[in-house]
Coordinates of C-alpha atoms in Angstrom, one line a residue:
Chain A
M20 CA 0.0 0.0 0.0
V21 CA 2.8 2.3 1.0
I22 CA 4.7 1.4 -2.2
S23 CA 1.8 2.0 -4.5
Q24 CA 1.2 5.5 -2.9
S25 CA 4.8 6.5 -3.4
V26 CA 4.8 5.3 -7.1
S27 CA 1.6 7.2 -7.9
A28 CA 2.9 10.4 -6.2
A29 CA 5.8 10.8 -8.6
P30 CA 3.8 11.2 -11.9
R31 CA 1.3 13.4 -10.1
R32 CA 4.2 15.8 -9.0
R33 CA 5.6 15.7 -12.6
R34 CA 2.1 16.5 -14.0
L35 CA 1.8 19.4 -11.6
Q36 CA 5.2 20.7 -12.6
L37 CA 4.3 20.5 -16.3
G38 CA 0.9 22.1 -15.6
G39 CA 2.8 25.2 -14.3
Y40 CA 4.0 25.8 -17.8
V41 CA 0.6 25.7 -19.5
P42 CA -0.2 29.4 -18.8
L43 CA 3.1 30.3 -20.6
I44 CA 2.0 28.7 -23.8
P45 CA -0.2 31.5 -25.2
P46 CA 2.2 34.4 -24.5
T47 CA 5.1 32.3 -25.7
T48 CA 3.3 31.5 -28.9
I49 CA 2.4 35.1 -29.5
L50 CA 5.9 36.2 -28.8
L51 CA 7.3 33.6 -31.2
L52 CA 4.8 34.5 -33.9
F53 CA 4.9 38.2 -33.6
F54 CA 8.4 39.0 -32.4
A55 CA 10.8 36.1 -33.0
L56 CA 9.5 35.2 -36.4
P57 CA 9.6 38.8 -37.9
V58 CA 13.0 39.4 -36.4
G59 CA 14.2 36.1 -37.8
M60 CA 12.9 37.1 -41.2
M61 CA 14.4 40.5 -40.9
I62 CA 17.8 38.9 -40.2
G63 CA 17.4 36.7 -43.2
L64 CA 16.5 39.7 -45.3
S65 CA 19.6 41.7 -44.1
L66 CA 21.8 38.8 -45.3
Q67 CA 20.2 38.6 -48.7
S68 CA 22.7 39.2 -51.5
A69 CA 22.0 40.5 -55.0
T70 CA 22.3 36.9 -56.2
P71 CA 19.1 35.1 -55.2
G72 CA 19.7 32.2 -52.7
I73 CA 23.1 33.4 -51.6
F74 CA 23.7 35.0 -48.2
S75 CA 26.3 37.7 -47.6
L76 CA 27.3 40.5 -45.2
E77 CA 27.5 43.0 -48.0
H78 CA 24.6 45.2 -46.7
Y79 CA 26.3 45.3 -43.3
A80 CA 29.6 46.3 -44.9
D81 CA 27.7 49.0 -46.8
F82 CA 26.2 50.3 -43.6
F83 CA 29.4 50.4 -41.6
T84 CA 31.3 52.1 -44.5
D85 CA 28.7 54.7 -45.3
D86 CA 29.3 58.0 -43.5
L87 CA 25.7 59.1 -44.0
A88 CA 24.4 55.9 -42.3
L89 CA 26.9 56.3 -39.5
D90 CA 26.0 59.9 -39.0
G91 CA 22.4 58.8 -38.7
L92 CA 23.3 56.2 -36.1
Q93 CA 25.4 58.8 -34.1
R94 CA 22.5 61.3 -34.3
T95 CA 20.1 58.7 -33.1
L96 CA 22.2 57.8 -30.1
I97 CA 22.9 61.4 -29.1
M98 CA 19.3 62.4 -29.5
S99 CA 18.0 59.4 -27.5
G100 CA 20.6 60.0 -24.7
I101 CA 19.6 63.7 -24.4
V102 CA 15.9 62.8 -24.4
A103 CA 16.4 60.1 -21.8
L104 CA 18.3 62.6 -19.6
C105 CA 15.7 65.3 -20.0
V106 CA 12.8 62.9 -19.4
T107 CA 14.4 61.5 -16.2
T108 CA 15.4 64.9 -14.8
M109 CA 12.0 66.4 -15.5
A110 CA 10.0 63.4 -14.3
Y111 CA 11.9 63.0 -11.0
P112 CA 10.4 66.0 -9.1
I113 CA 6.9 65.3 -10.4
A114 CA 7.1 61.6 -9.5
Y115 CA 8.5 62.5 -6.0
F116 CA 5.7 65.0 -5.4
L117 CA 3.1 62.3 -6.5
A118 CA 4.8 59.7 -4.3
R119 CA 5.0 61.7 -1.1
S120 CA 2.3 64.4 -1.3
T121 CA -1.0 64.0 0.5
S122 CA -2.3 67.3 -1.0
R123 CA -5.6 67.4 -2.8
W124 CA -3.6 68.8 -5.8
R125 CA -2.0 65.4 -6.1
A126 CA -4.7 63.9 -8.3
I127 CA -4.7 67.0 -10.5
V128 CA -0.9 66.9 -11.0
F129 CA -1.2 63.2 -11.7
G130 CA -3.9 63.8 -14.3
I131 CA -1.9 66.6 -16.0
A132 CA 1.3 64.5 -16.0
I133 CA -0.5 61.5 -17.7
A134 CA -3.0 63.4 -19.8
P135 CA -0.6 63.8 -22.8
E136 CA -0.7 60.0 -23.2
L137 CA -4.4 60.3 -24.1
A138 CA -3.7 62.3 -27.2
G139 CA -1.8 60.5 -30.1
V140 CA 1.8 61.1 -30.7
V141 CA 1.1 62.8 -34.1
L142 CA -1.4 65.2 -32.5
R143 CA 1.1 66.2 -29.8
T144 CA 3.9 66.6 -32.3
Y145 CA 1.7 68.8 -34.4
G146 CA 1.0 70.9 -31.3
W147 CA 4.8 71.5 -30.9
L148 CA 5.0 72.3 -34.6
V149 CA 2.6 75.2 -34.1
I150 CA 4.6 76.4 -31.1
L151 CA 8.1 76.0 -32.5
E152 CA 7.8 76.9 -36.2
K153 CA 9.4 80.1 -37.6
N154 CA 6.1 82.0 -37.3
G155 CA 5.0 79.9 -34.3
F156 CA 3.9 81.0 -30.8
I157 CA 7.4 81.3 -29.2
N158 CA 9.1 83.2 -32.1
T159 CA 6.1 85.5 -32.5
M160 CA 6.0 86.3 -28.8
L161 CA 9.8 86.9 -28.5
M162 CA 9.7 89.1 -31.6
Q163 CA 6.7 91.1 -30.3
M164 CA 8.5 91.6 -27.0
G165 CA 11.5 92.9 -29.0
L166 CA 13.8 90.3 -27.5
I167 CA 14.8 88.9 -30.9
Q168 CA 15.0 90.4 -34.4
E169 CA 15.1 87.1 -36.4
P170 CA 13.1 84.0 -35.6
L171 CA 15.1 81.4 -33.6
P172 CA 15.7 78.0 -35.3
L173 CA 13.5 76.0 -32.9
M174 CA 12.6 73.2 -35.2
N175 CA 14.0 71.3 -38.2
N176 CA 17.0 70.4 -36.0
M177 CA 17.8 68.3 -33.0
F178 CA 16.4 70.8 -30.6
G179 CA 12.9 70.4 -32.1
A180 CA 13.1 66.6 -32.0
V181 CA 14.4 66.5 -28.4
V182 CA 11.6 68.9 -27.2
G183 CA 8.9 66.9 -28.9
L184 CA 10.2 63.5 -27.8
T185 CA 10.7 64.7 -24.2
H186 CA 7.1 65.8 -24.0
V187 CA 5.9 62.6 -25.6
L188 CA 7.9 60.3 -23.3
L189 CA 7.6 62.3 -20.0
P190 CA 4.6 60.2 -18.7
F191 CA 6.6 57.0 -19.1
G192 CA 9.4 58.5 -17.0
I193 CA 7.0 59.7 -14.4
L194 CA 5.2 56.3 -14.1
S195 CA 8.5 54.4 -13.9
L196 CA 10.0 56.7 -11.2
L197 CA 6.7 56.8 -9.3
T198 CA 6.7 53.1 -8.8
S199 CA 10.3 53.1 -7.6
L200 CA 9.7 56.1 -5.2
Q201 CA 6.5 54.6 -3.8
G202 CA 8.5 51.5 -2.9
I203 CA 10.9 53.4 -0.6
D204 CA 10.0 53.1 3.1
Q205 CA 9.1 56.6 4.2
N206 CA 10.3 55.7 7.7
L207 CA 13.9 55.8 6.4
E208 CA 13.4 59.5 5.4
K209 CA 11.7 60.3 8.8
S210 CA 14.5 58.6 10.7
A211 CA 17.2 60.6 8.9
Q212 CA 15.3 63.8 9.6
I213 CA 15.0 62.9 13.3
L214 CA 18.7 62.3 13.4
G215 CA 19.2 65.9 12.1
A216 CA 19.5 65.5 8.3
S217 CA 18.2 68.4 6.3
R218 CA 15.5 67.7 3.6
L219 CA 18.1 68.1 0.9
S220 CA 20.5 65.7 2.7
V221 CA 17.7 63.2 3.0
L222 CA 17.0 63.5 -0.7
R223 CA 20.6 63.2 -1.6
H224 CA 21.8 60.5 0.7
V225 CA 18.6 58.4 1.2
V226 CA 16.0 58.9 -1.5
L227 CA 18.2 59.3 -4.5
P228 CA 20.3 56.2 -4.0
L229 CA 17.3 54.1 -3.2
S230 CA 15.5 55.3 -6.3
L231 CA 18.4 54.5 -8.6
P232 CA 16.7 51.5 -10.1
G233 CA 13.7 53.7 -11.0
I234 CA 16.1 56.3 -12.5
I235 CA 17.7 53.6 -14.6
S236 CA 14.3 52.3 -15.8
S237 CA 13.1 55.7 -16.7
F238 CA 16.3 56.5 -18.6
L239 CA 16.2 53.1 -20.4
I240 CA 12.5 53.4 -21.4
A241 CA 13.0 57.0 -22.7
F242 CA 16.2 56.0 -24.5
T243 CA 14.7 52.9 -26.3
L244 CA 11.5 54.7 -27.2
S245 CA 13.3 57.7 -28.6
A246 CA 15.7 55.6 -30.6
S247 CA 12.8 53.9 -32.4
A248 CA 10.6 57.0 -32.7
Y249 CA 9.6 58.0 -36.2
A250 CA 6.8 60.6 -36.2
T251 CA 8.3 63.2 -33.9
P252 CA 11.9 63.3 -35.4
A253 CA 10.4 63.2 -38.9
L254 CA 8.0 66.2 -38.2
L255 CA 10.1 68.3 -35.8
G256 CA 13.7 67.2 -36.9
G257 CA 13.1 68.1 -40.6
M258 CA 15.0 67.0 -43.7
R259 CA 18.5 67.7 -42.3
F260 CA 18.0 65.8 -39.1
R261 CA 17.8 62.2 -40.2
V262 CA 17.8 59.5 -37.5
L263 CA 17.8 55.7 -38.1
A264 CA 14.0 55.4 -37.9
T265 CA 13.5 58.0 -40.6
M266 CA 16.2 56.4 -42.7
I267 CA 14.6 53.0 -42.4
Y268 CA 11.3 54.6 -43.6
N269 CA 13.1 56.1 -46.6
E270 CA 14.7 52.8 -47.5
V271 CA 11.4 50.9 -47.3
M272 CA 9.0 53.4 -48.7
V273 CA 11.0 55.4 -51.2
L274 CA 13.9 53.2 -52.3
V275 CA 12.1 49.9 -51.7
N276 CA 15.5 48.6 -50.5
W277 CA 14.5 46.2 -47.8
P278 CA 17.9 44.6 -47.0
A279 CA 19.4 48.0 -46.3
A280 CA 16.4 48.8 -44.1
A281 CA 16.7 45.5 -42.3
V282 CA 20.4 46.1 -41.6
M283 CA 19.5 49.5 -40.0
A284 CA 16.7 48.0 -38.0
I285 CA 19.0 45.2 -36.7
V286 CA 21.8 47.6 -35.8
L287 CA 19.2 49.7 -33.9
L288 CA 17.8 46.6 -32.2
V289 CA 21.3 45.3 -31.1
I290 CA 22.3 48.6 -29.7
V291 CA 19.0 49.0 -27.7
V292 CA 19.2 45.4 -26.4
A293 CA 22.9 45.9 -25.4
I294 CA 22.0 49.1 -23.5
A295 CA 19.0 47.4 -21.9
F296 CA 21.2 44.5 -20.8
L297 CA 23.9 46.8 -19.4
S298 CA 21.2 48.9 -17.6
A299 CA 19.6 45.8 -16.1
R300 CA 23.0 44.5 -14.8
T301 CA 23.8 47.9 -13.3
E302 CA 20.4 48.0 -11.7
N303 CA 20.8 44.5 -10.3
R304 CA 24.2 45.5 -8.8
I305 CA 22.8 48.6 -7.3
V306 CA 19.9 46.7 -5.8
S307 CA 22.1 44.0 -4.4
R308 CA 24.5 46.6 -2.9
L309 CA 21.6 48.4 -1.3
H310 CA 20.4 45.1 0.2
V311 CA 23.9 44.3 1.6
R312 CA 24.0 47.7 3.4
Chain B
M9 CA -14.8 20.5 -24.2
K10 CA -15.9 24.0 -23.2
I11 CA -12.6 25.5 -24.4
R12 CA -13.1 23.8 -27.7
K13 CA -16.5 25.2 -28.1
Y14 CA -15.2 28.7 -27.4
V15 CA -12.4 28.3 -29.9
V16 CA -14.9 27.1 -32.6
C17 CA -17.2 30.0 -31.8
L18 CA -14.3 32.5 -31.9
V19 CA -13.1 31.2 -35.2
G20 CA -16.6 31.1 -36.6
L21 CA -17.2 34.7 -35.5
T22 CA -13.9 35.9 -37.0
M23 CA -14.5 34.2 -40.3
G24 CA -18.1 35.4 -40.3
L25 CA -17.0 39.0 -39.7
G26 CA -14.3 38.7 -42.4
T27 CA -16.7 37.2 -44.9
T28 CA -19.3 39.9 -44.2
A29 CA -16.6 42.6 -44.7
A30 CA -15.4 41.0 -47.9
L31 CA -19.0 40.6 -49.3
S32 CA -19.9 44.2 -48.4
Q33 CA -18.0 45.6 -51.4
D34 CA -17.2 44.2 -54.8
L35 CA -14.0 46.3 -55.3
I36 CA -11.5 48.2 -53.3
V37 CA -9.7 51.1 -54.9
N38 CA -6.7 52.8 -53.4
G39 CA -5.8 56.4 -54.2
Q40 CA -4.9 59.7 -52.7
G41 CA -6.8 61.4 -49.9
G42 CA -7.9 65.0 -49.3
P43 CA -9.7 66.9 -52.1
Y44 CA -8.7 64.1 -54.5
E45 CA -11.0 61.7 -52.7
D46 CA -14.0 63.9 -53.2
L47 CA -13.2 64.4 -56.9
I48 CA -12.8 60.7 -57.6
Q49 CA -16.0 59.8 -55.7
E50 CA -18.0 62.3 -57.7
A51 CA -16.4 62.0 -61.1
I52 CA -15.6 58.2 -61.3
I53 CA -16.8 56.0 -58.4
K54 CA -20.4 57.1 -58.1
P55 CA -21.1 57.0 -61.9
F56 CA -19.4 53.6 -62.1
M57 CA -21.5 52.2 -59.3
A58 CA -24.6 53.6 -60.8
E59 CA -23.8 52.0 -64.2
T60 CA -22.6 48.6 -63.0
G61 CA -24.4 48.1 -59.7
L62 CA -21.0 47.1 -58.1
T63 CA -20.1 48.6 -54.8
V64 CA -16.7 50.3 -54.4
L65 CA -14.8 51.0 -51.2
Y66 CA -12.3 53.8 -51.6
D67 CA -9.1 53.6 -49.5
P68 CA -7.3 56.9 -49.4
V69 CA -4.4 55.8 -47.2
G70 CA -0.8 56.1 -48.4
S71 CA 1.1 57.8 -51.2
A72 CA 1.9 56.0 -54.5
S73 CA 5.3 55.0 -53.2
Q74 CA 3.9 53.8 -49.8
D75 CA 1.3 51.8 -51.7
Y76 CA 4.0 50.2 -53.9
A77 CA 6.0 49.2 -50.8
K78 CA 2.8 47.6 -49.4
I79 CA 2.2 45.7 -52.6
K80 CA 5.8 44.4 -52.4
A81 CA 5.5 43.5 -48.7
S82 CA 2.2 41.6 -49.3
N83 CA 3.6 39.9 -52.5
G84 CA 0.9 41.4 -54.7
F85 CA -2.0 41.1 -52.2
P86 CA -2.2 44.4 -50.4
G87 CA -5.9 44.3 -49.7
W88 CA -7.1 46.5 -52.6
D89 CA -7.8 45.7 -56.2
V90 CA -7.0 48.9 -58.1
N91 CA -4.2 51.3 -57.3
V92 CA -3.5 54.8 -58.6
M93 CA 0.3 55.0 -59.2
T94 CA 2.8 56.3 -61.8
A95 CA 4.4 54.9 -64.9
A96 CA 7.7 54.4 -63.1
Q97 CA 6.1 52.2 -60.5
S98 CA 4.1 50.4 -63.1
L99 CA 7.3 49.4 -64.9
D100 CA 9.0 48.4 -61.6
G101 CA 6.0 46.4 -60.5
C102 CA 5.7 44.6 -63.8
K103 CA 9.3 43.7 -63.8
D104 CA 9.1 42.4 -60.2
G105 CA 5.9 40.4 -61.1
L106 CA 3.9 42.3 -58.5
L107 CA 1.4 43.9 -60.9
A108 CA -0.9 42.1 -63.2
P109 CA -0.6 42.8 -67.0
I110 CA -3.6 44.8 -68.4
T111 CA -4.6 44.0 -71.9
A112 CA -7.2 45.4 -74.3
H113 CA -9.0 42.0 -74.0
Q114 CA -9.6 42.6 -70.3
V115 CA -10.0 46.4 -70.6
P116 CA -11.4 47.2 -74.1
N117 CA -11.0 51.0 -73.7
L118 CA -7.2 50.5 -73.4
A119 CA -7.2 50.3 -77.2
S120 CA -8.3 53.9 -77.4
I121 CA -5.4 55.2 -75.3
D122 CA -2.5 56.7 -77.4
T123 CA -0.2 53.8 -78.0
A124 CA 3.0 55.8 -77.8
V125 CA 2.0 57.2 -74.3
Q126 CA 0.7 53.8 -73.2
R127 CA 4.0 52.2 -74.2
L128 CA 5.8 54.5 -71.7
A129 CA 3.9 52.9 -68.8
G130 CA 4.6 49.3 -69.9
D131 CA 2.2 46.3 -69.8
C132 CA 0.9 46.6 -66.2
G133 CA -0.3 50.2 -66.0
A134 CA -3.3 51.8 -67.8
V135 CA -2.5 55.4 -68.4
H136 CA -5.6 57.3 -67.1
E137 CA -4.1 60.8 -66.5
L138 CA -1.4 63.1 -67.7
Q139 CA 0.2 65.9 -65.9
Y140 CA 3.4 67.8 -66.1
V141 CA 5.7 69.7 -63.8
A142 CA 4.7 73.3 -64.1
L143 CA 6.2 76.5 -62.7
L144 CA 3.5 77.9 -60.4
Y145 CA 3.9 81.5 -59.3
R146 CA 2.0 84.2 -57.4
T147 CA 0.7 86.7 -60.0
D148 CA 0.4 89.4 -57.2
K149 CA 4.1 89.1 -56.3
I150 CA 6.0 88.3 -59.5
Q151 CA 5.7 90.6 -62.5
P152 CA 6.3 90.2 -65.3
A153 CA 5.5 86.5 -65.5
P154 CA 8.5 84.2 -65.4
T155 CA 9.5 82.4 -68.6
S156 CA 12.3 80.2 -67.4
W157 CA 13.1 77.6 -64.7
N158 CA 16.0 79.9 -63.9
A159 CA 13.5 82.3 -62.3
L160 CA 13.6 80.1 -59.2
G161 CA 17.2 81.3 -58.7
D162 CA 16.3 85.0 -59.0
P163 CA 17.7 86.9 -56.0
E164 CA 14.4 88.6 -55.6
L165 CA 12.9 85.1 -54.8
D166 CA 15.5 84.4 -52.1
G167 CA 13.6 82.7 -49.3
K168 CA 10.4 82.7 -51.4
I169 CA 10.6 79.4 -53.2
V170 CA 9.6 76.0 -52.1
L171 CA 11.3 72.8 -53.4
P172 CA 10.4 69.1 -53.1
Q173 CA 12.2 66.7 -50.8
F174 CA 13.7 63.7 -52.6
R175 CA 10.8 61.5 -51.3
N176 CA 8.6 63.5 -53.6
A177 CA 8.9 62.3 -57.2
M178 CA 9.1 65.9 -58.4
A179 CA 12.6 66.2 -56.9
A180 CA 14.0 63.6 -59.4
Q181 CA 12.0 65.3 -62.2
M182 CA 13.5 68.7 -61.3
L183 CA 17.0 67.1 -61.7
Q184 CA 15.9 65.8 -65.1
I185 CA 14.5 69.1 -66.2
Y186 CA 17.7 71.1 -65.3
S187 CA 19.9 68.4 -66.8
A188 CA 18.0 68.4 -70.1
A189 CA 18.1 72.2 -70.1
A190 CA 21.9 72.0 -69.9
G191 CA 21.8 69.8 -73.0
N192 CA 22.3 66.5 -71.2
D193 CA 20.3 63.4 -71.4
P194 CA 17.6 63.9 -68.6
N195 CA 19.0 60.9 -66.7
D196 CA 22.5 62.2 -66.8
V197 CA 21.9 64.5 -63.8
D198 CA 25.1 66.3 -63.0
P199 CA 23.8 69.7 -64.2
G200 CA 20.6 69.0 -62.3
F201 CA 22.4 68.5 -59.1
S202 CA 24.5 71.6 -59.6
K203 CA 21.4 73.6 -60.1
M204 CA 19.6 72.1 -57.0
V205 CA 22.7 72.8 -54.8
E206 CA 22.5 76.4 -56.1
L207 CA 18.8 76.7 -55.3
A208 CA 18.8 74.9 -52.0
P209 CA 20.0 77.8 -49.8
R210 CA 17.4 80.0 -51.4
A211 CA 14.5 77.7 -50.6
L212 CA 12.1 78.6 -47.8
A213 CA 11.4 74.9 -47.3
F214 CA 11.9 71.5 -48.8
V215 CA 8.6 69.7 -48.6
E216 CA 7.8 66.0 -48.7
T217 CA 4.5 65.8 -50.5
S218 CA 2.7 67.9 -53.1
A219 CA -0.3 68.4 -50.7
L220 CA 2.1 69.9 -48.1
M221 CA 3.6 72.3 -50.7
D222 CA 0.1 73.8 -51.3
P223 CA -0.2 76.0 -48.2
Y224 CA 3.1 77.8 -48.8
I225 CA 1.9 79.4 -52.0
R226 CA -1.7 79.6 -51.0
D227 CA -0.7 81.8 -47.9
G228 CA 1.7 83.9 -50.0
E229 CA 4.7 82.7 -47.9
A230 CA 6.2 81.3 -51.1
W231 CA 6.0 83.1 -54.5
A232 CA 7.1 80.4 -56.9
M233 CA 7.6 76.6 -56.9
P234 CA 7.5 73.6 -59.2
Y235 CA 4.1 72.0 -59.0
Y236 CA 2.0 69.5 -61.0
S237 CA -0.2 71.0 -63.6
G238 CA -3.4 69.5 -62.2
R239 CA -3.1 70.8 -58.7
S240 CA -1.9 74.2 -60.2
A241 CA -5.0 74.4 -62.4
L242 CA -7.2 73.6 -59.4
M243 CA -5.6 76.4 -57.4
K244 CA -6.0 78.8 -60.2
A245 CA -9.6 77.8 -60.6
E246 CA -10.3 78.6 -57.0
G247 CA -9.6 82.2 -57.8
L248 CA -6.2 82.5 -56.0
P249 CA -3.7 85.0 -57.5
V250 CA -1.6 82.2 -59.1
D251 CA -0.7 81.1 -62.6
F252 CA 1.4 78.3 -64.0
I253 CA 3.5 77.9 -67.1
V254 CA 5.7 75.5 -69.0
P255 CA 9.0 77.3 -68.9
E256 CA 11.0 77.7 -72.2
E257 CA 13.4 74.9 -71.3
G258 CA 10.5 72.5 -71.3
T259 CA 9.3 70.1 -68.7
V260 CA 8.7 66.4 -67.9
P261 CA 5.3 64.6 -67.8
L262 CA 3.8 62.8 -64.8
I263 CA 2.1 59.7 -66.3
A264 CA -0.4 58.4 -63.8
T265 CA -1.6 54.8 -64.2
L266 CA -4.2 52.5 -62.8
N267 CA -2.7 49.1 -61.7
V268 CA -4.0 45.8 -60.5
P269 CA -1.9 44.0 -57.9
V270 CA -1.1 40.5 -59.2
N271 CA -3.0 38.7 -56.4
A272 CA -5.9 41.1 -56.1
E273 CA -9.1 39.5 -54.9
H274 CA -11.6 41.1 -57.3
K275 CA -9.7 41.2 -60.6
E276 CA -12.8 41.1 -62.9
A277 CA -14.4 44.1 -61.1
A278 CA -11.0 45.8 -61.2
Y279 CA -10.8 45.5 -65.0
R280 CA -14.3 46.8 -65.3
F281 CA -13.5 49.8 -63.1
I282 CA -10.4 50.6 -65.2
D283 CA -12.4 50.2 -68.4
Y284 CA -14.9 52.7 -67.1
W285 CA -12.2 55.2 -66.1
L286 CA -10.6 54.9 -69.6
S287 CA -13.9 55.3 -71.4
K288 CA -14.6 58.5 -73.2
T289 CA -17.1 59.6 -70.6
G290 CA -14.8 58.7 -67.7
Q291 CA -11.8 60.5 -69.3
E292 CA -13.8 63.6 -70.0
S293 CA -15.3 63.7 -66.6
W294 CA -12.0 63.1 -64.8
A295 CA -9.9 65.5 -66.9
Q296 CA -12.3 68.3 -66.1
A297 CA -12.8 67.4 -62.4
Y298 CA -9.1 67.1 -61.6
Q299 CA -7.9 69.5 -64.3
V300 CA -5.5 67.0 -65.8
G301 CA -4.6 65.9 -69.3
T302 CA -5.6 62.6 -70.9
A303 CA -4.0 60.1 -73.2
R304 CA -7.2 59.4 -75.0
P305 CA -7.2 61.5 -78.2
D306 CA -11.0 61.3 -79.0
V307 CA -12.2 63.1 -75.9
D308 CA -14.2 66.4 -76.2
L309 CA -12.6 69.0 -74.1
P310 CA -12.8 72.8 -74.3
A311 CA -10.0 74.5 -76.3
E312 CA -9.1 76.7 -73.3
F313 CA -8.7 73.5 -71.2
R314 CA -6.6 71.9 -73.9
A315 CA -4.3 74.9 -74.0
N316 CA -3.0 74.2 -70.4
Q317 CA -3.1 70.4 -70.4
L318 CA -1.6 67.5 -72.2
T319 CA -4.3 66.1 -74.4
T320 CA -2.6 65.2 -77.7
R321 CA 0.3 63.1 -78.8
E322 CA 1.9 66.3 -80.0
D323 CA 1.7 67.8 -76.5
I324 CA 3.6 64.9 -75.2
Q325 CA 6.2 64.9 -77.9
K326 CA 7.1 68.5 -77.0
L327 CA 8.1 67.4 -73.5
I328 CA 11.3 66.1 -72.2
L329 CA 10.8 62.3 -72.1
P330 CA 13.3 60.6 -69.8
D331 CA 13.7 56.8 -70.0
L332 CA 11.7 55.7 -67.0
A333 CA 13.2 52.3 -66.7
T334 CA 16.7 53.8 -66.5
M335 CA 15.5 56.4 -64.1
A336 CA 14.1 53.7 -61.8
T337 CA 17.6 52.0 -61.6
R338 CA 19.3 55.3 -60.8
I339 CA 16.9 56.5 -58.0
P340 CA 19.0 54.9 -55.1
E341 CA 22.2 56.6 -56.4
W342 CA 20.4 60.0 -56.8
S343 CA 18.8 59.7 -53.4
D344 CA 22.3 59.2 -51.8
R345 CA 23.7 62.1 -53.8
W346 CA 20.8 64.3 -52.8
E347 CA 21.6 63.6 -49.2
R348 CA 25.2 64.4 -49.6
E349 CA 25.0 67.5 -51.9
V350 CA 21.5 69.1 -51.7
V351 CA 20.5 68.6 -48.1
P352 CA 23.7 70.1 -46.6
A353 CA 23.2 73.2 -48.9
A354 CA 19.7 73.8 -47.6
R355 CA 19.2 76.6 -45.1

């Protein structure tokens, strides 16, 4: 009797273990179908040579020896870095207020911070177009006030693209930092204050280090989303400010050169994945150090 | 068992919805949006539906180049049956096996289209409209009227001209015009690039689409620009202080075509639709609605209209006629050169 029980318990345990994977089947299938498969096809396309059926690295060689393409890559990385920095810096005080305040204004600030997400990216970008253009709101106002004689070049350059993308991505930064700041035990801040630390010292020595994972997440989200953004750089960056996303569009839609577009997309993907990986490792190190302390 | 039932119901519902959507129209036509959509509905689609009893769904999403990219991506099954494109894309699509050949057997009115013009578009595009790149200018700002393409480089027009970005087919056409004016073959574009580099710093803006070029001259911000004859004529007809000319150096045509993707779902209806558009009534109606020329010589159009549009073989023969197949092979090289030479010269 005892033996038969122990024999039947083993398959049951195995069945239970396998059963744990069942919920993973739908998301894994979707991921394989809609991410891995297209990416695989894109890799295949990037290796396609002019001679059908033969694979080569010629399109990669073309990309890495083309100064225009490398300029586009450099511009993409610089723009994404600046946007990520602006988003995180601007989102931090808002997220801190939302995480700590008990004011009745909290809900309103939260609404204002998240509201831009309710409008589409194109709509918001067109809003900036009206504000930043040569005869737009800012230039007209400054000229009427006599502060400038000639309109300032506020768009059709990196400045325009950075301003537009920062606005578009700010809610992501706020949400990411808010989650992190809400996870910090408020008693730590109170204890530091009781022990004589000023509010600034508490922020610098307690809150900031503990919220580093949130800062990294905010930076990473803003960086990856700006690196792949198309509409805002296309509309506010103009013809002279070409980033990889607009170059990919050009290769696909105008030149119908898919292998070249695939190479650009893969380069972008690899860079973003590498940055995400490094950020995740840094975040893990910081978290583990904080736990050791 | 329950899950199986749900799956069956879901699949049934999806298929049902799909079938209903597919049955709700007999033909899907893809073209341009904006005012063009209203014109095509009134001049072509509504009369066609009344005559044949077929229902047509008009899809205004995407430019001709975007549509061609979608046809290529879907291997000739983009979700529509007829597409408005250009002769250059017709030649490309035919070569790549993405567009179906169109014959006079399927489309009887194709036989009435000028054979020399039709030949320029190849076997897969039915020429339904002719335009040319005109020099459009503000009559209240520029006097006397310009006569040459060189007027765009006039110091008085510094910051008052608008030029197309390379994504706009008109950019390559401007290269051809200036090259032909310098005595070169239109596809030997060195002089064209020199001229565009010279004009670039004088341009108020480089604009991606023809529709986006419109407001610059409408608002008076720009005084002159290259623009297609049809859109120019529509603007003039609105009563705006504008006029358009064929400068003395000549110009190039824009040959618009109707195409059928090779795996289109409703091919028979597509051929009937093209046949209607190429009919005498269809061509007369469309030419006057959109203010464009026609490659059908037997149409009845007012002399005043004919004076500004391409309506005869002689009109076409007076133009600069670049080899479109050669042009298609050189576009990537020109695009790269445009980025290196013209874009850095822009203000």
